[in-house]
PDB file of C-alpha atoms in Angstrom:
ATOM      1  CA  MET V   3      11.590 -55.316 -35.756  1.00 49.00           C
ATOM      2  CA  SER V   4      15.156 -55.545 -35.901  1.00 51.00           C
ATOM      3  CA  ALA V   5      17.739 -55.005 -32.780  1.00 53.00           C
ATOM      4  CA  ALA V   6      18.866 -51.602 -33.932  1.00 49.00           C
ATOM      5  CA  PRO V   7      15.673 -49.720 -34.948  1.00 47.00           C
ATOM      6  CA  LEU V   8      14.696 -51.052 -31.216  1.00 40.00           C
ATOM      7  CA  LEU V   9      17.490 -49.563 -29.964  1.00 38.00           C
ATOM      8  CA  TRP V  10      17.155 -46.068 -31.741  1.00 39.00           C
ATOM      9  CA  LEU V  11      13.412 -45.811 -30.708  1.00 36.00           C
ATOM     10  CA  LEU V  12      14.531 -46.749 -26.936  1.00 36.00           C
ATOM     11  CA  CYS V  13      17.151 -44.128 -27.030  1.00 38.00           C
ATOM     12  CA  ALA V  14      14.935 -41.489 -28.573  1.00 38.00           C
ATOM     13  CA  GLY V  15      12.560 -42.026 -25.689  1.00 45.00           C
ATOM     14  CA  GLY V  16      14.801 -41.798 -23.368  1.00 43.00           C
ATOM     15  CA  ALA V  17      16.418 -38.615 -24.660  1.00 44.00           C
ATOM     16  CA  ALA V  18      12.661 -37.011 -24.985  1.00 54.00           C
ATOM     17  CA  ALA V  19      11.841 -38.107 -21.210  1.00 60.00           C
ATOM     18  CA  TRP V  20      15.297 -37.144 -19.825  1.00 61.00           C
ATOM     19  CA  GLY V  21      16.207 -34.233 -22.298  1.00 74.00           C
ATOM     20  CA  PRO V  22      14.510 -31.359 -20.061  1.00 81.00           C
ATOM     21  CA  PHE V  23      16.561 -32.505 -16.964  1.00 81.00           C
ATOM     22  CA  LEU V  24      19.745 -33.170 -18.861  1.00 87.00           C
ATOM     23  CA  ARG V  25      19.713 -29.723 -20.730  1.00 90.00           C
ATOM     24  CA  GLU V  26      19.318 -28.347 -16.639  1.00 91.00           C
ATOM     25  CA  ASP V  27      21.878 -30.313 -15.719  1.00 88.00           C
ATOM     26  CA  MET V  28      24.292 -28.585 -18.374  1.00 89.00           C
ATOM     27  CA  ARG V  29      23.893 -25.111 -17.748  1.00 93.00           C
ATOM     28  CA  PRO V  30      26.681 -23.072 -16.250  1.00 91.00           C
ATOM     29  CA  LYS V  31      26.890 -22.732 -12.490  1.00 90.00           C
ATOM     30  CA  VAL V  32      26.391 -19.406 -11.152  1.00 86.00           C
ATOM     31  CA  SER V  33      29.818 -19.041  -9.717  1.00 83.00           C
ATOM     32  CA  GLU V  34      31.021 -18.886 -12.939  1.00 79.00           C
ATOM     33  CA  ARG V  35      29.720 -15.304 -12.853  1.00 78.00           C
ATOM     34  CA  ARG V  36      30.797 -14.181  -9.411  1.00 79.00           C
ATOM     35  CA  ALA V  37      33.577 -12.052 -10.988  1.00 77.00           C
ATOM     36  CA  GLN V  38      30.710  -9.378 -11.951  1.00 78.00           C
ATOM     37  CA  THR V  39      29.136  -9.408  -8.663  1.00 83.00           C
ATOM     38  CA  PRO V  40      28.259  -6.069  -7.330  1.00 88.00           C
ATOM     39  CA  GLY V  41      27.938  -6.987  -3.885  1.00 92.00           C
ATOM     40  CA  GLU V  42      29.158  -9.103  -1.352  1.00 95.00           C
ATOM     41  CA  ILE V  43      28.971 -12.625  -0.458  1.00 96.00           C
ATOM     42  CA  ALA V  44      28.321 -14.209   3.135  1.00 97.00           C
ATOM     43  CA  GLU V  45      29.015 -17.739   3.778  1.00 97.00           C
ATOM     44  CA  LEU V  46      25.870 -19.336   5.103  1.00 98.00           C
ATOM     45  CA  PRO V  47      25.041 -22.779   6.500  1.00 97.00           C
ATOM     46  CA  GLN V  48      22.451 -23.391   3.379  1.00 97.00           C
ATOM     47  CA  GLY V  49      24.659 -21.539   1.084  1.00 97.00           C
ATOM     48  CA  ARG V  50      26.714 -18.841  -0.138  1.00 97.00           C
ATOM     49  CA  THR V  51      24.436 -15.642  -0.430  1.00 97.00           C
ATOM     50  CA  HIS V  52      24.848 -12.726  -2.164  1.00 97.00           C
ATOM     51  CA  PHE V  53      24.049  -9.373  -0.141  1.00 98.00           C
ATOM     52  CA  ARG V  54      24.513  -5.876  -0.908  1.00 98.00           C
ATOM     53  CA  TRP V  55      24.294  -2.425   1.181  1.00 98.00           C
ATOM     54  CA  TYR V  56      22.784   1.094   0.075  1.00 98.00           C
ATOM     55  CA  GLY V  57      23.098   4.203   2.425  1.00 98.00           C
ATOM     56  CA  GLU V  58      25.248   5.082   5.569  1.00 97.00           C
ATOM     57  CA  PRO V  59      25.982   2.277   8.351  1.00 97.00           C
ATOM     58  CA  GLY V  60      24.961   3.235  11.590  1.00 96.00           C
ATOM     59  CA  ASN V  61      21.596   4.279  10.224  1.00 97.00           C
ATOM     60  CA  PRO V  62      18.121   2.042  10.993  1.00 98.00           C
ATOM     61  CA  VAL V  63      18.639  -1.156   9.109  1.00 98.00           C
ATOM     62  CA  LEU V  64      15.895  -1.579   6.401  1.00 98.00           C
ATOM     63  CA  VAL V  65      16.031  -5.337   4.628  1.00 98.00           C
ATOM     64  CA  CYS V  66      14.414  -6.032   1.232  1.00 98.00           C
ATOM     65  CA  VAL V  67      13.503  -9.576   0.063  1.00 98.00           C
ATOM     66  CA  HIS V  68      12.884  -9.866  -3.540  1.00 98.00           C
ATOM     67  CA  GLY V  69      10.328 -12.605  -5.649  1.00 97.00           C
ATOM     68  CA  LEU V  70      10.034 -15.651  -6.924  1.00 98.00           C
ATOM     69  CA  THR V  71      11.970 -15.202  -9.799  1.00 96.00           C
ATOM     70  CA  THR V  72      13.831 -11.563  -9.779  1.00 93.00           C
ATOM     71  CA  PRO V  73      16.812 -11.484  -7.861  1.00 96.00           C
ATOM     72  CA  GLY V  74      18.051  -8.323  -5.404  1.00 97.00           C
ATOM     73  CA  TYR V  75      18.521  -5.732  -8.035  1.00 96.00           C
ATOM     74  CA  VAL V  76      14.889  -5.736  -8.391  1.00 98.00           C
ATOM     75  CA  TRP V  77      15.344  -3.217  -5.421  1.00 98.00           C
ATOM     76  CA  SER V  78      18.072  -1.256  -7.393  1.00 97.00           C
ATOM     77  CA  ARG V  79      16.041   1.860  -8.147  1.00 97.00           C
ATOM     78  CA  ALA V  80      13.877   1.667  -4.704  1.00 98.00           C
ATOM     79  CA  ALA V  81      16.916   0.898  -2.631  1.00 98.00           C
ATOM     80  CA  PRO V  82      18.840   4.381  -2.846  1.00 98.00           C
ATOM     81  CA  LEU V  83      15.522   6.056  -2.516  1.00 98.00           C
ATOM     82  CA  LEU V  84      14.961   4.504   0.842  1.00 98.00           C
ATOM     83  CA  ALA V  85      18.693   5.296   1.767  1.00 98.00           C
ATOM     84  CA  ASP V  86      17.702   9.180   1.016  1.00 98.00           C
ATOM     85  CA  MET V  87      15.008   8.374   3.755  1.00 97.00           C
ATOM     86  CA  GLY V  88      17.955   7.707   6.282  1.00 98.00           C
ATOM     87  CA  TYR V  89      18.057   3.648   6.369  1.00 98.00           C
ATOM     88  CA  HIS V  90      21.028   1.353   5.871  1.00 98.00           C
ATOM     89  CA  VAL V  91      19.386  -0.875   3.314  1.00 98.00           C
ATOM     90  CA  LEU V  92      20.078  -4.302   2.626  1.00 98.00           C
ATOM     91  CA  THR V  93      19.010  -6.255  -0.361  1.00 98.00           C
ATOM     92  CA  TYR V  94      20.262  -9.826  -0.793  1.00 98.00           C
ATOM     93  CA  ASP V  95      19.613 -12.964  -3.159  1.00 98.00           C
ATOM     94  CA  LEU V  96      17.344 -15.336  -2.124  1.00 98.00           C
ATOM     95  CA  LEU V  97      19.171 -18.964  -2.631  1.00 98.00           C
ATOM     96  CA  GLY V  98      18.486 -20.483  -6.347  1.00 97.00           C
ATOM     97  CA  ARG V  99      18.543 -17.201  -7.540  1.00 97.00           C
ATOM     98  CA  GLY V 100      20.861 -14.186  -8.902  1.00 95.00           C
ATOM     99  CA  TRP V 101      24.421 -14.710  -7.213  1.00 95.00           C
ATOM    100  CA  SER V 102      23.801 -17.131  -4.324  1.00 97.00           C
ATOM    101  CA  ASP V 103      23.791 -20.761  -4.501  1.00 96.00           C
ATOM    102  CA  ARG V 104      21.384 -23.156  -5.673  1.00 95.00           C
ATOM    103  CA  PRO V 105      20.708 -25.836  -3.289  1.00 95.00           C
ATOM    104  CA  MET V 106      18.238 -28.367  -4.538  1.00 94.00           C
ATOM    105  CA  GLY V 107      15.258 -29.743  -2.354  1.00 95.00           C
ATOM    106  CA  ALA V 108      12.218 -28.180  -0.757  1.00 97.00           C
ATOM    107  CA  GLN V 109      11.615 -24.512  -0.561  1.00 98.00           C
ATOM    108  CA  ASP V 110       8.981 -23.852   2.203  1.00 98.00           C
ATOM    109  CA  ALA V 111       8.865 -20.757   4.221  1.00 98.00           C
ATOM    110  CA  GLN V 112      11.638 -22.580   6.719  1.00 98.00           C
ATOM    111  CA  PHE V 113      13.948 -22.620   3.947  1.00 98.00           C
ATOM    112  CA  PHE V 114      13.725 -18.988   3.179  1.00 98.00           C
ATOM    113  CA  THR V 115      13.325 -17.922   7.278  1.00 98.00           C
ATOM    114  CA  THR V 116      16.237 -19.879   7.805  1.00 98.00           C
ATOM    115  CA  GLN V 117      18.340 -17.821   5.338  1.00 98.00           C
ATOM    116  CA  PHE V 118      17.517 -14.394   6.566  1.00 98.00           C
ATOM    117  CA  SER V 119      17.693 -15.410  10.048  1.00 98.00           C
ATOM    118  CA  ASP V 120      21.126 -16.677   9.282  1.00 98.00           C
ATOM    119  CA  LEU V 121      21.907 -13.475   6.971  1.00 98.00           C
ATOM    120  CA  LEU V 122      21.312 -11.094   9.670  1.00 98.00           C
ATOM    121  CA  GLU V 123      23.510 -13.212  12.186  1.00 98.00           C
ATOM    122  CA  ALA V 124      26.233 -13.316   9.835  1.00 98.00           C
ATOM    123  CA  LEU V 125      26.221  -9.587   9.358  1.00 98.00           C
ATOM    124  CA  ASP V 126      25.740  -8.928  13.110  1.00 97.00           C
ATOM    125  CA  ILE V 127      22.198  -7.091  12.857  1.00 97.00           C
ATOM    126  CA  GLU V 128      21.287  -7.135  16.290  1.00 93.00           C
ATOM    127  CA  GLY V 129      18.161  -4.734  16.595  1.00 89.00           C
ATOM    128  CA  PRO V 130      14.463  -4.868  15.258  1.00 97.00           C
ATOM    129  CA  VAL V 131      14.814  -4.165  11.336  1.00 98.00           C
ATOM    130  CA  THR V 132      12.208  -2.544   8.923  1.00 98.00           C
ATOM    131  CA  LEU V 133      11.087  -5.051   6.171  1.00 98.00           C
ATOM    132  CA  PHE V 134       9.972  -4.692   2.854  1.00 98.00           C
ATOM    133  CA  GLY V 135       8.848  -7.967   0.846  1.00 98.00           C
ATOM    134  CA  TYR V 136       7.902  -8.037  -2.866  1.00 98.00           C
ATOM    135  CA  SER V 137       6.005 -10.555  -4.386  1.00 98.00           C
ATOM    136  CA  MET V 138       7.058 -14.318  -2.834  1.00 98.00           C
ATOM    137  CA  GLY V 139       9.674 -12.352  -0.796  1.00 98.00           C
ATOM    138  CA  ALA V 140       6.230 -10.798   0.943  1.00 98.00           C
ATOM    139  CA  ALA V 141       5.120 -14.382   1.608  1.00 98.00           C
ATOM    140  CA  ILE V 142       8.896 -14.501   3.172  1.00 98.00           C
ATOM    141  CA  ALA V 143       9.033 -11.489   5.265  1.00 98.00           C
ATOM    142  CA  SER V 144       5.178 -12.482   6.519  1.00 98.00           C
ATOM    143  CA  ALA V 145       6.505 -15.815   7.675  1.00 98.00           C
ATOM    144  CA  PHE V 146       9.392 -14.365   9.750  1.00 98.00           C
ATOM    145  CA  ALA V 147       7.236 -11.451  11.072  1.00 98.00           C
ATOM    146  CA  ALA V 148       4.887 -14.049  12.514  1.00 98.00           C
ATOM    147  CA  GLU V 149       7.711 -16.053  13.718  1.00 97.00           C
ATOM    148  CA  ARG V 150      10.066 -13.614  14.861  1.00 97.00           C
ATOM    149  CA  PRO V 151       7.754 -10.168  15.559  1.00 98.00           C
ATOM    150  CA  GLU V 152      10.318  -8.947  17.775  1.00 97.00           C
ATOM    151  CA  ARG V 153      13.113  -8.701  15.408  1.00 97.00           C
ATOM    152  CA  ILE V 154      10.571  -6.524  13.019  1.00 98.00           C
ATOM    153  CA  GLU V 155       9.998  -2.365  13.390  1.00 97.00           C
ATOM    154  CA  LYS V 156       7.555  -2.363  10.447  1.00 98.00           C
ATOM    155  CA  LEU V 157       6.520  -4.696   7.873  1.00 98.00           C
ATOM    156  CA  VAL V 158       5.826  -3.521   4.344  1.00 98.00           C
ATOM    157  CA  LEU V 159       4.596  -5.804   1.764  1.00 98.00           C
ATOM    158  CA  VAL V 160       4.816  -4.969  -2.078  1.00 98.00           C
ATOM    159  CA  ALA V 161       2.176  -6.329  -4.713  1.00 98.00           C
ATOM    160  CA  PRO V 162       2.414  -9.068  -1.983  1.00 98.00           C
ATOM    161  CA  ALA V 163       1.534 -13.338  -2.559  1.00 98.00           C
ATOM    162  CA  GLY V 164       0.363 -14.805   0.176  1.00 97.00           C
ATOM    163  CA  MET V 165      -3.318 -14.343   0.150  1.00 96.00           C
ATOM    164  CA  GLY V 166      -4.111 -16.834  -2.530  1.00 94.00           C
ATOM    165  CA  GLY V 167      -5.124 -16.600  -6.448  1.00 92.00           C
ATOM    166  CA  TYR V 168      -1.292 -17.375  -7.487  1.00 94.00           C
ATOM    167  CA  PRO V 169      -0.626 -19.259  -9.733  1.00 95.00           C
ATOM    168  CA  THR V 170      -3.038 -20.158 -12.415  1.00 94.00           C
ATOM    169  CA  GLY V 171      -3.712 -21.565 -15.575  1.00 95.00           C
ATOM    170  CA  LEU V 172      -0.796 -23.767 -16.981  1.00 95.00           C
ATOM    171  CA  ILE V 173       1.953 -22.829 -14.158  1.00 96.00           C
ATOM    172  CA  ARG V 174      -0.642 -24.153 -11.647  1.00 96.00           C
ATOM    173  CA  TRP V 175      -1.296 -27.308 -13.311  1.00 97.00           C
ATOM    174  CA  MET V 176       2.675 -27.922 -13.616  1.00 97.00           C
ATOM    175  CA  ARG V 177       2.782 -27.275  -9.655  1.00 97.00           C
ATOM    176  CA  ASP V 178       0.191 -29.659  -8.947  1.00 97.00           C
ATOM    177  CA  ALA V 179       1.094 -32.382 -11.587  1.00 96.00           C
ATOM    178  CA  GLY V 180       3.811 -34.041 -10.147  1.00 95.00           C
ATOM    179  CA  VAL V 181       6.779 -35.505 -12.017  1.00 95.00           C
ATOM    180  CA  SER V 182       5.033 -34.834 -15.257  1.00 95.00           C
ATOM    181  CA  GLY V 183       4.599 -31.335 -14.168  1.00 96.00           C
ATOM    182  CA  LYS V 184       8.058 -31.515 -13.242  1.00 96.00           C
ATOM    183  CA  TRP V 185       9.145 -32.491 -16.620  1.00 95.00           C
ATOM    184  CA  LEU V 186       6.816 -29.873 -18.513  1.00 96.00           C
ATOM    185  CA  PHE V 187       8.229 -27.128 -16.554  1.00 96.00           C
ATOM    186  CA  ASN V 188      11.597 -27.804 -16.976  1.00 95.00           C
ATOM    187  CA  LEU V 189      10.834 -27.745 -20.818  1.00 95.00           C
ATOM    188  CA  LEU V 190       8.707 -24.854 -20.724  1.00 96.00           C
ATOM    189  CA  TYR V 191       9.536 -22.558 -18.037  1.00 95.00           C
ATOM    190  CA  PRO V 192      12.729 -21.067 -19.396  1.00 95.00           C
ATOM    191  CA  TRP V 193      10.787 -19.756 -22.613  1.00 94.00           C
ATOM    192  CA  LEU V 194       7.836 -18.764 -20.702  1.00 94.00           C
ATOM    193  CA  HIS V 195      10.088 -16.924 -18.078  1.00 95.00           C
ATOM    194  CA  GLY V 196      12.223 -14.821 -20.850  1.00 93.00           C
ATOM    195  CA  ARG V 197       8.735 -13.958 -22.810  1.00 93.00           C
ATOM    196  CA  THR V 198       7.226 -12.848 -19.508  1.00 92.00           C
ATOM    197  CA  ALA V 199      10.804 -10.805 -18.520  1.00 93.00           C
ATOM    198  CA  ARG V 200      11.057  -9.162 -21.785  1.00 92.00           C
ATOM    199  CA  GLY V 201       7.415  -7.980 -21.695  1.00 92.00           C
ATOM    200  CA  GLY V 202       8.344  -5.886 -18.394  1.00 93.00           C
ATOM    201  CA  ILE V 203      10.273  -3.077 -21.090  1.00 93.00           C
ATOM    202  CA  ALA V 204       6.507  -2.255 -21.879  1.00 91.00           C
ATOM    203  CA  GLU V 205       5.531  -1.824 -17.932  1.00 91.00           C
ATOM    204  CA  GLY V 206       8.393   0.663 -17.729  1.00 94.00           C
ATOM    205  CA  VAL V 207      11.277  -1.857 -16.600  1.00 95.00           C
ATOM    206  CA  PRO V 208      14.509  -0.533 -17.539  1.00 94.00           C
ATOM    207  CA  GLU V 209      15.480  -2.495 -20.766  1.00 95.00           C
ATOM    208  CA  ALA V 210      18.873  -3.788 -18.945  1.00 94.00           C
ATOM    209  CA  LYS V 211      17.095  -5.154 -16.110  1.00 94.00           C
ATOM    210  CA  ALA V 212      14.604  -7.215 -18.163  1.00 94.00           C
ATOM    211  CA  ARG V 213      17.299  -8.376 -20.248  1.00 94.00           C
ATOM    212  CA  MET V 214      19.039  -9.435 -16.909  1.00 92.00           C
ATOM    213  CA  GLN V 215      16.026 -11.093 -15.780  1.00 94.00           C
ATOM    214  CA  ALA V 216      15.345 -12.996 -19.004  1.00 94.00           C
ATOM    215  CA  GLN V 217      18.755 -14.586 -18.968  1.00 94.00           C
ATOM    216  CA  GLU V 218      18.130 -16.181 -15.311  1.00 95.00           C
ATOM    217  CA  PRO V 219      16.939 -19.441 -16.754  1.00 95.00           C
ATOM    218  CA  MET V 220      20.422 -20.127 -18.687  1.00 94.00           C
ATOM    219  CA  TRP V 221      21.939 -20.851 -15.031  1.00 94.00           C
ATOM    220  CA  ARG V 222      21.834 -23.814 -13.441  1.00 95.00           C
ATOM    221  CA  GLY V 223      19.361 -24.581 -10.534  1.00 96.00           C
ATOM    222  CA  PHE V 224      17.048 -21.385 -11.256  1.00 97.00           C
ATOM    223  CA  THR V 225      13.962 -23.213 -12.742  1.00 97.00           C
ATOM    224  CA  PRO V 226      13.698 -26.173 -10.457  1.00 97.00           C
ATOM    225  CA  ALA V 227      14.088 -23.367  -7.638  1.00 98.00           C
ATOM    226  CA  VAL V 228      11.068 -21.570  -8.673  1.00 98.00           C
ATOM    227  CA  LEU V 229       9.239 -24.581  -9.122  1.00 98.00           C
ATOM    228  CA  ALA V 230      10.258 -25.900  -5.703  1.00 98.00           C
ATOM    229  CA  ALA V 231       8.872 -22.335  -4.534  1.00 98.00           C
ATOM    230  CA  LEU V 232       5.789 -22.963  -6.233  1.00 98.00           C
ATOM    231  CA  ARG V 233       5.253 -26.136  -4.570  1.00 98.00           C
ATOM    232  CA  GLY V 234       6.639 -25.065  -1.220  1.00 98.00           C
ATOM    233  CA  ILE V 235       5.932 -21.654   0.496  1.00 98.00           C
ATOM    234  CA  LEU V 236       3.532 -20.378  -2.594  1.00 98.00           C
ATOM    235  CA  ARG V 237       1.202 -23.319  -2.200  1.00 97.00           C
ATOM    236  CA  ASP V 238      -0.831 -22.455   0.516  1.00 96.00           C
ATOM    237  CA  PRO V 239      -2.551 -19.042   1.727  1.00 97.00           C
ATOM    238  CA  GLN V 240      -1.093 -17.236   4.980  1.00 98.00           C
ATOM    239  CA  GLU V 241      -4.053 -16.673   6.884  1.00 98.00           C
ATOM    240  CA  LEU V 242      -2.137 -18.216  10.069  1.00 98.00           C
ATOM    241  CA  GLU V 243       0.850 -16.104   9.582  1.00 98.00           C
ATOM    242  CA  HIS V 244      -1.159 -12.827   9.226  1.00 98.00           C
ATOM    243  CA  ARG V 245      -3.684 -13.536  12.155  1.00 98.00           C
ATOM    244  CA  LYS V 246      -0.259 -14.001  14.277  1.00 98.00           C
ATOM    245  CA  ILE V 247       1.228 -10.764  12.308  1.00 98.00           C
ATOM    246  CA  ALA V 248      -1.768  -9.059  13.723  1.00 98.00           C
ATOM    247  CA  LYS V 249      -1.828 -10.290  17.337  1.00 98.00           C
ATOM    248  CA  ALA V 250       1.692  -9.340  17.943  1.00 98.00           C
ATOM    249  CA  GLY V 251       0.598  -5.765  16.769  1.00 97.00           C
ATOM    250  CA  LEU V 252       3.524  -5.216  13.947  1.00 98.00           C
ATOM    251  CA  PRO V 253       2.581  -2.149  11.773  1.00 97.00           C
ATOM    252  CA  LEU V 254       1.807  -3.636   7.982  1.00 98.00           C
ATOM    253  CA  LEU V 255       1.387  -1.547   4.902  1.00 98.00           C
ATOM    254  CA  SER V 256       0.358  -3.292   1.891  1.00 98.00           C
ATOM    255  CA  ILE V 257       1.447  -1.679  -1.525  1.00 98.00           C
ATOM    256  CA  TRP V 258      -0.370  -3.011  -4.628  1.00 98.00           C
ATOM    257  CA  ALA V 259       0.111  -2.404  -8.213  1.00 97.00           C
ATOM    258  CA  GLU V 260      -3.264  -1.334  -9.803  1.00 96.00           C
ATOM    259  CA  GLU V 261      -2.316  -3.143 -13.162  1.00 95.00           C
ATOM    260  CA  ASP V 262      -1.008  -6.225 -11.542  1.00 96.00           C
ATOM    261  CA  GLN V 263      -1.382  -9.372 -14.018  1.00 92.00           C
ATOM    262  CA  ALA V 264      -0.035 -11.827 -11.505  1.00 94.00           C
ATOM    263  CA  ILE V 265      -1.363 -11.113  -8.119  1.00 95.00           C
ATOM    264  CA  PRO V 266      -4.926 -10.881  -7.605  1.00 89.00           C
ATOM    265  CA  LEU V 267      -5.927  -7.377  -6.286  1.00 93.00           C
ATOM    266  CA  ASP V 268      -9.126  -8.689  -4.409  1.00 94.00           C
ATOM    267  CA  GLY V 269      -5.983  -9.920  -1.924  1.00 96.00           C
ATOM    268  CA  MET V 270      -6.413  -6.362  -0.358  1.00 96.00           C
ATOM    269  CA  GLY V 271      -9.910  -7.543   1.138  1.00 96.00           C
ATOM    270  CA  VAL V 272      -8.403 -10.813   2.090  1.00 97.00           C
ATOM    271  CA  LEU V 273      -5.580  -9.556   4.246  1.00 98.00           C
ATOM    272  CA  SER V 274      -7.837  -6.826   5.656  1.00 97.00           C
ATOM    273  CA  ARG V 275      -9.907  -9.629   6.923  1.00 97.00           C
ATOM    274  CA  TRP V 276      -6.820 -11.306   8.187  1.00 98.00           C
ATOM    275  CA  ASN V 277      -5.591  -7.929   9.760  1.00 98.00           C
ATOM    276  CA  ARG V 278      -7.900  -5.325  10.405  1.00 97.00           C
ATOM    277  CA  ALA V 279      -5.085  -2.805  11.615  1.00 96.00           C
ATOM    278  CA  SER V 280      -3.405  -3.292   8.060  1.00 97.00           C
ATOM    279  CA  VAL V 281      -2.899  -0.196   5.768  1.00 97.00           C
ATOM    280  CA  SER V 282      -3.442  -0.751   1.975  1.00 97.00           C
ATOM    281  CA  LYS V 283      -2.286   1.493  -0.592  1.00 97.00           C
ATOM    282  CA  GLN V 284      -2.516   1.419  -4.360  1.00 96.00           C
ATOM    283  CA  VAL V 285       0.168   2.605  -7.098  1.00 97.00           C
ATOM    284  CA  PRO V 286      -2.400   3.875 -10.184  1.00 96.00           C
ATOM    285  CA  GLY V 287      -0.908   2.466 -13.745  1.00 95.00           C
ATOM    286  CA  ALA V 288       1.686   0.308 -12.307  1.00 96.00           C
ATOM    287  CA  GLY V 289       1.968  -3.833 -13.065  1.00 96.00           C
ATOM    288  CA  HIS V 290       3.692  -6.133 -11.468  1.00 96.00           C
ATOM    289  CA  TRP V 291       7.285  -4.885 -11.655  1.00 96.00           C
ATOM    290  CA  LEU V 292       6.259  -2.225  -9.403  1.00 96.00           C
ATOM    291  CA  PRO V 293       9.744  -1.818  -7.428  1.00 97.00           C
ATOM    292  CA  LEU V 294      11.255  -1.452 -10.967  1.00 97.00           C
ATOM    293  CA  SER V 295       8.729   0.312 -12.978  1.00 97.00           C
ATOM    294  CA  HIS V 296       7.131   2.448 -10.267  1.00 98.00           C
ATOM    295  CA  PRO V 297      10.081   3.008  -7.450  1.00 98.00           C
ATOM    296  CA  GLU V 298       9.241   6.759  -6.615  1.00 98.00           C
ATOM    297  CA  GLU V 299       5.531   6.167  -6.328  1.00 98.00           C
ATOM    298  CA  LEU V 300       6.406   2.994  -4.162  1.00 98.00           C
ATOM    299  CA  VAL V 301       8.405   4.844  -2.011  1.00 98.00           C
ATOM    300  CA  ARG V 302       6.131   7.836  -1.752  1.00 98.00           C
ATOM    301  CA  ALA V 303       3.617   5.661  -0.527  1.00 98.00           C
ATOM    302  CA  TYR V 304       5.445   4.230   2.186  1.00 98.00           C
ATOM    303  CA  ARG V 305       6.425   8.085   3.513  1.00 97.00           C
ATOM    304  CA  SER V 306       3.125   8.688   2.945  1.00 97.00           C
ATOM    305  CA  TRP V 307       2.047   5.755   5.740  1.00 97.00           C
ATOM    306  CA  LEU V 308       4.881   6.926   7.933  1.00 96.00           C
ATOM    307  CA  TRP V 309       3.028  10.565   7.638  1.00 90.00           C
ATOM    308  CA  GLU V 310      -0.417   9.230   8.535  1.00 82.00           C
ATOM    309  CA  ASP V 311       0.905   7.601  11.427  1.00 66.00           C
ATOM    310  CA  GLY V 312       2.998  10.698  12.561  1.00 59.00           C
ATOM    311  CA  GLU V 313       6.872   9.620  12.149  1.00 63.00           C
ATOM    312  CA  ILE V 314       7.948  12.006   9.859  1.00 54.00           C
TER     313      ILE V 314
END
């Protein structure tokens, strides 16, 4: 074989090998869209963090933590309802998502709890807060509550990860497959994510929010952040954390989506074994997009729990 065809084959092979990573590096930076940010930016040690308040300052603080791929706007329908209950509601974007910075590297529990702790300090939030966590956000909230129970008034986990059983199938294989899994994840995940996001419309997600969610992989750092969290905070069940929460006596409510195709409902039984004082409720007809598709039902489940505890 002559030198020219051999060189062409080597170049083609290199392009195939590095293509998914080069495409990721060529995506626009999230800083290019911050002019449209519907909130504020906190300068934290790990990176700039986007946050937004709902409700009246001076009211008890309630913080909402979003999931693996859905930025803080996943709470945009539920947060005003929680504010109407008399809370000052804080939502924010986890690093690697939404309008927040995209640092590279591992995304284990400490990565996320440090961001949360730094945000509380930056915003001068001193007393105990009510903490809502959705999907992966529930795993983050649980890790923080186990580490700092004195900072938590009540813990509410919505369609919660952390009890095992997620992810499954191809996503699980890519998570566990080392460099080859990383290559395939960078190649396939933007398309898989867009398909899943657009499918939320059929579950009751407003079309505008579904479109926003489908576009997240177009921004640099999102896809690597998702894989880093799958290989980090979402890799192992949180039995130790939940047993610490139980020992601390923190009030804990878990709210589950009856038609959830992402988080197995048998997690309810797992959580009950780890924390027998926890309370579980289900939202009939809801899928995994619960905060966007069924915000009224979600807040009603929380209110009914407070009513049962004699707090309202």
